[in-house]
Amino acid sequence: MSTIRLLVGLGNPGPEYSQTRHNAGFWLVEQYARMHGHTLQPDTKFFGNSTRIQKGGMDLRVLQPMQFMNRSGNAVASLANFYKIAPEEILVAYDELDLPPGVAKFKTGGGTGGHNGIKDIVARLGSHDFHRLRIGIGHPGDKSKVTGWVLGKASQADQLLMDDTITEACRSIDILLQQDMRAAQQHLHSFKAQREK
């Protein structure tokens, strides 16, 4: 059994951002909560929306920080400190420029990849040791176009790829919680391989 106790999805609050690529992490936690019959509720104590999913041996808190991407760490650290959740018991889902739409990958620790949400979480937790779930959104090809890209809407084709991947990623999180990281990674990898056939 994995010891993940907190699942975080990164994005920006507000209707003007809800359909933008940068909100892939929000989409994931909303869908994950739905799959388990929950909805995320405003939780001002932790600067975001949250829910708690308890099933079998699973006791998972799900969090959507609502203070804009570059201040995501505030919500994460507040909840983690309150419930005494260690960095290595946290999984953070977010958009990844370096992966194409249709691909998602787990990763443990490492750098921030220039992602403002991850940077702030590292700063607030004082640790790089949390797990990440990177959801591919593709790259516009030029550094100067990155801001417009992440804050823009994906094409219909790319959106469908991302939606499918998020569904599989949610299933992989269940596998991670019931088994371990390796089994979860294998599930995501086999999903990608099947689609490429």
Short mmCIF file of C-alpha atoms in Angstrom, two decimals:
data_model
loop_
_atom_site.label_atom_id
_atom_site.label_comp_id
_atom_site.label_asym_id
_atom_site.label_seq_id
_atom_site.Cartn_x
_atom_site.Cartn_y
_atom_site.Cartn_z
CA MET A 1 0.00 0.00 0.00
CA SER A 2 1.20 3.50 -0.81
CA THR A 3 1.33 6.10 1.91
CA ILE A 4 -0.09 9.00 -0.12
CA ARG A 5 -2.34 11.01 2.23
CA LEU A 6 -2.77 14.22 0.22
CA LEU A 7 -3.59 14.70 -3.47
CA VAL A 8 -3.18 18.26 -4.76
CA GLY A 9 -4.22 19.61 -8.17
CA LEU A 10 -2.76 22.91 -9.36
CA GLY A 11 -4.50 25.61 -11.37
CA ASN A 12 -5.81 29.17 -11.23
CA PRO A 13 -9.17 30.08 -9.66
CA GLY A 14 -11.85 31.94 -11.58
CA PRO A 15 -14.02 31.24 -14.64
CA GLU A 16 -11.62 32.98 -17.02
CA TYR A 17 -8.98 30.31 -16.28
CA SER A 18 -11.16 27.23 -15.90
CA GLN A 19 -10.67 26.01 -19.49
CA THR A 20 -6.97 26.91 -19.82
CA ARG A 21 -4.13 24.37 -20.10
CA HIS A 22 -2.59 25.60 -16.83
CA ASN A 23 -5.61 24.15 -15.00
CA ALA A 24 -4.94 20.50 -15.90
CA GLY A 25 -4.24 19.75 -12.23
CA PHE A 26 -7.62 21.23 -11.24
CA TRP A 27 -9.36 19.05 -13.83
CA LEU A 28 -7.67 15.97 -12.44
CA VAL A 29 -8.62 16.46 -8.78
CA GLU A 30 -12.19 17.43 -9.70
CA GLN A 31 -12.54 14.25 -11.74
CA TYR A 32 -10.84 12.10 -9.11
CA ALA A 33 -13.22 13.37 -6.42
CA ARG A 34 -16.21 12.77 -8.76
CA MET A 35 -15.07 9.19 -9.45
CA HIS A 36 -15.27 8.57 -5.71
CA GLY A 37 -18.65 10.29 -5.29
CA HIS A 38 -17.24 13.48 -3.76
CA THR A 39 -17.11 17.16 -4.70
CA LEU A 40 -14.50 19.66 -3.58
CA GLN A 41 -15.93 22.15 -1.09
CA PRO A 42 -14.57 25.61 -0.12
CA ASP A 43 -12.21 25.25 2.84
CA THR A 44 -11.01 28.72 3.88
CA LYS A 45 -8.76 27.33 6.60
CA PHE A 46 -6.61 25.79 3.87
CA PHE A 47 -6.98 28.51 1.20
CA GLY A 48 -8.72 26.24 -1.27
CA ASN A 49 -11.33 23.61 -1.98
CA SER A 50 -10.97 20.21 -0.38
CA THR A 51 -12.59 16.88 0.38
CA ARG A 52 -11.68 13.71 2.24
CA ILE A 53 -12.09 10.28 0.63
CA GLN A 54 -12.19 7.31 2.98
CA LYS A 55 -12.60 3.84 1.48
CA GLY A 56 -11.25 0.56 2.78
CA GLY A 57 -7.79 1.38 4.08
CA MET A 58 -7.65 4.63 2.14
CA ASP A 59 -7.81 8.00 3.87
CA LEU A 60 -7.00 10.66 1.32
CA ARG A 61 -7.39 14.41 1.47
CA VAL A 62 -7.84 16.13 -1.90
CA LEU A 63 -6.95 19.79 -2.26
CA GLN A 64 -7.37 22.47 -4.92
CA PRO A 65 -5.42 25.60 -3.86
CA MET A 66 -7.44 28.71 -4.76
CA GLN A 67 -4.80 31.43 -4.43
CA PHE A 68 -3.38 31.43 -7.96
CA MET A 69 -0.63 29.17 -9.21
CA ASN A 70 2.40 31.01 -7.82
CA ARG A 71 0.95 30.89 -4.28
CA SER A 72 -0.16 27.24 -4.33
CA GLY A 73 2.32 26.32 -1.60
CA ASN A 74 0.38 28.30 0.99
CA ALA A 75 -2.61 25.94 0.82
CA VAL A 76 -0.47 22.80 0.56
CA ALA A 77 1.74 23.68 3.54
CA SER A 78 -1.26 24.79 5.65
CA LEU A 79 -3.09 21.49 5.18
CA ALA A 80 0.04 19.32 5.40
CA ASN A 81 1.19 21.00 8.62
CA PHE A 82 -2.28 20.81 10.19
CA TYR A 83 -2.68 17.06 9.53
CA LYS A 84 1.04 16.28 9.98
CA ILE A 85 1.40 15.01 6.41
CA ALA A 86 5.04 14.63 5.33
CA PRO A 87 6.22 15.79 1.85
CA GLU A 88 6.72 12.17 0.77
CA GLU A 89 3.02 11.53 1.53
CA ILE A 90 1.91 14.22 -0.97
CA LEU A 91 1.10 13.80 -4.68
CA VAL A 92 0.81 17.01 -6.76
CA ALA A 93 -0.84 16.96 -10.21
CA TYR A 94 0.00 19.76 -12.65
CA ASP A 95 0.41 20.75 -16.31
CA GLU A 96 3.72 19.87 -17.98
CA LEU A 97 5.02 21.71 -21.07
CA ASP A 98 7.68 19.07 -21.76
CA LEU A 99 5.15 16.28 -22.32
CA PRO A 100 2.75 16.16 -25.27
CA PRO A 101 -1.04 16.10 -24.75
CA GLY A 102 -2.08 12.50 -24.17
CA VAL A 103 0.88 11.71 -21.91
CA ALA A 104 1.07 11.82 -18.11
CA LYS A 105 3.96 10.68 -15.93
CA PHE A 106 4.63 10.14 -12.26
CA LYS A 107 7.84 11.48 -10.78
CA THR A 108 9.23 11.68 -7.25
CA GLY A 109 11.26 14.67 -6.11
CA GLY A 110 13.57 16.53 -8.49
CA GLY A 111 13.60 20.10 -9.73
CA THR A 112 10.71 22.44 -10.41
CA GLY A 113 11.00 22.52 -14.20
CA GLY A 114 10.31 26.26 -13.99
CA HIS A 115 6.71 25.58 -12.89
CA ASN A 116 5.58 28.40 -10.58
CA GLY A 117 3.17 26.24 -8.60
CA ILE A 118 5.83 23.59 -7.92
CA LYS A 119 8.39 26.29 -7.05
CA ASP A 120 6.07 27.72 -4.41
CA ILE A 121 5.25 24.30 -2.93
CA VAL A 122 8.98 23.48 -2.65
CA ALA A 123 9.57 26.85 -0.96
CA ARG A 124 6.68 26.44 1.50
CA LEU A 125 7.31 22.78 2.35
CA GLY A 126 11.08 23.29 2.44
CA SER A 127 11.38 20.02 0.51
CA HIS A 128 11.52 18.59 -3.03
CA ASP A 129 10.54 15.11 -1.84
CA PHE A 130 6.84 15.09 -2.76
CA HIS A 131 5.50 13.01 -5.65
CA ARG A 132 4.36 14.64 -8.87
CA LEU A 133 1.91 13.67 -11.59
CA ARG A 134 2.81 15.64 -14.71
CA ILE A 135 -0.01 16.04 -17.24
CA GLY A 136 1.25 16.81 -20.74
CA ILE A 137 -0.04 19.99 -22.37
CA GLY A 138 2.61 20.26 -25.12
CA HIS A 139 4.91 23.17 -25.88
CA PRO A 140 4.24 26.09 -28.24
CA GLY A 141 7.77 25.70 -29.63
CA ASP A 142 9.04 29.11 -28.56
CA LYS A 143 9.86 30.29 -25.05
CA SER A 144 8.27 33.69 -25.66
CA LYS A 145 4.91 32.01 -26.36
CA VAL A 146 4.77 29.90 -23.18
CA THR A 147 2.64 32.27 -21.06
CA GLY A 148 -0.02 32.65 -23.75
CA TRP A 149 0.06 28.89 -24.32
CA VAL A 150 -0.45 27.78 -20.71
CA LEU A 151 -3.13 30.44 -20.17
CA GLY A 152 -4.85 29.59 -23.45
CA LYS A 153 -7.40 26.94 -24.36
CA ALA A 154 -6.24 23.73 -26.01
CA SER A 155 -7.51 22.71 -29.45
CA GLN A 156 -10.41 20.28 -29.41
CA ALA A 157 -8.13 17.38 -30.42
CA ASP A 158 -5.59 18.18 -27.68
CA GLN A 159 -8.34 18.62 -25.11
CA LEU A 160 -9.74 15.17 -25.90
CA LEU A 161 -6.26 13.68 -25.47
CA MET A 162 -5.82 15.44 -22.13
CA ASP A 163 -9.28 14.40 -20.91
CA ASP A 164 -8.56 10.74 -21.74
CA THR A 165 -5.20 10.93 -20.03
CA ILE A 166 -6.68 12.52 -16.91
CA THR A 167 -9.23 9.69 -16.69
CA GLU A 168 -6.43 7.11 -16.89
CA ALA A 169 -4.30 9.11 -14.47
CA CYS A 170 -7.18 9.02 -11.94
CA ARG A 171 -7.26 5.22 -12.30
CA SER A 172 -3.49 5.16 -11.84
CA ILE A 173 -3.84 7.11 -8.58
CA ASP A 174 -6.21 4.41 -7.32
CA ILE A 175 -3.60 1.80 -8.27
CA LEU A 176 -0.92 3.84 -6.51
CA LEU A 177 -3.02 3.99 -3.33
CA GLN A 178 -3.89 0.29 -3.41
CA GLN A 179 -0.52 -1.04 -4.57
CA ASP A 180 2.56 1.10 -5.19
CA MET A 181 4.18 3.67 -7.48
CA ARG A 182 5.59 1.05 -9.84
CA ALA A 183 2.17 -0.48 -10.53
CA ALA A 184 0.71 3.01 -11.10
CA GLN A 185 3.50 3.93 -13.51
CA GLN A 186 3.02 0.68 -15.43
CA HIS A 187 -0.71 1.39 -15.79
CA LEU A 188 -0.10 4.86 -17.22
CA HIS A 189 2.64 3.57 -19.50
CA SER A 190 0.49 0.71 -20.86
CA PHE A 191 -2.36 3.16 -21.53
CA LYS A 192 -0.01 5.33 -23.60
CA ALA A 193 1.39 2.31 -25.46
CA GLN A 194 -2.12 1.04 -26.30
CA ARG A 195 -3.14 4.36 -27.75
CA GLU A 196 -0.04 4.57 -29.91
CA LYS A 197 -0.78 1.21 -31.59
#
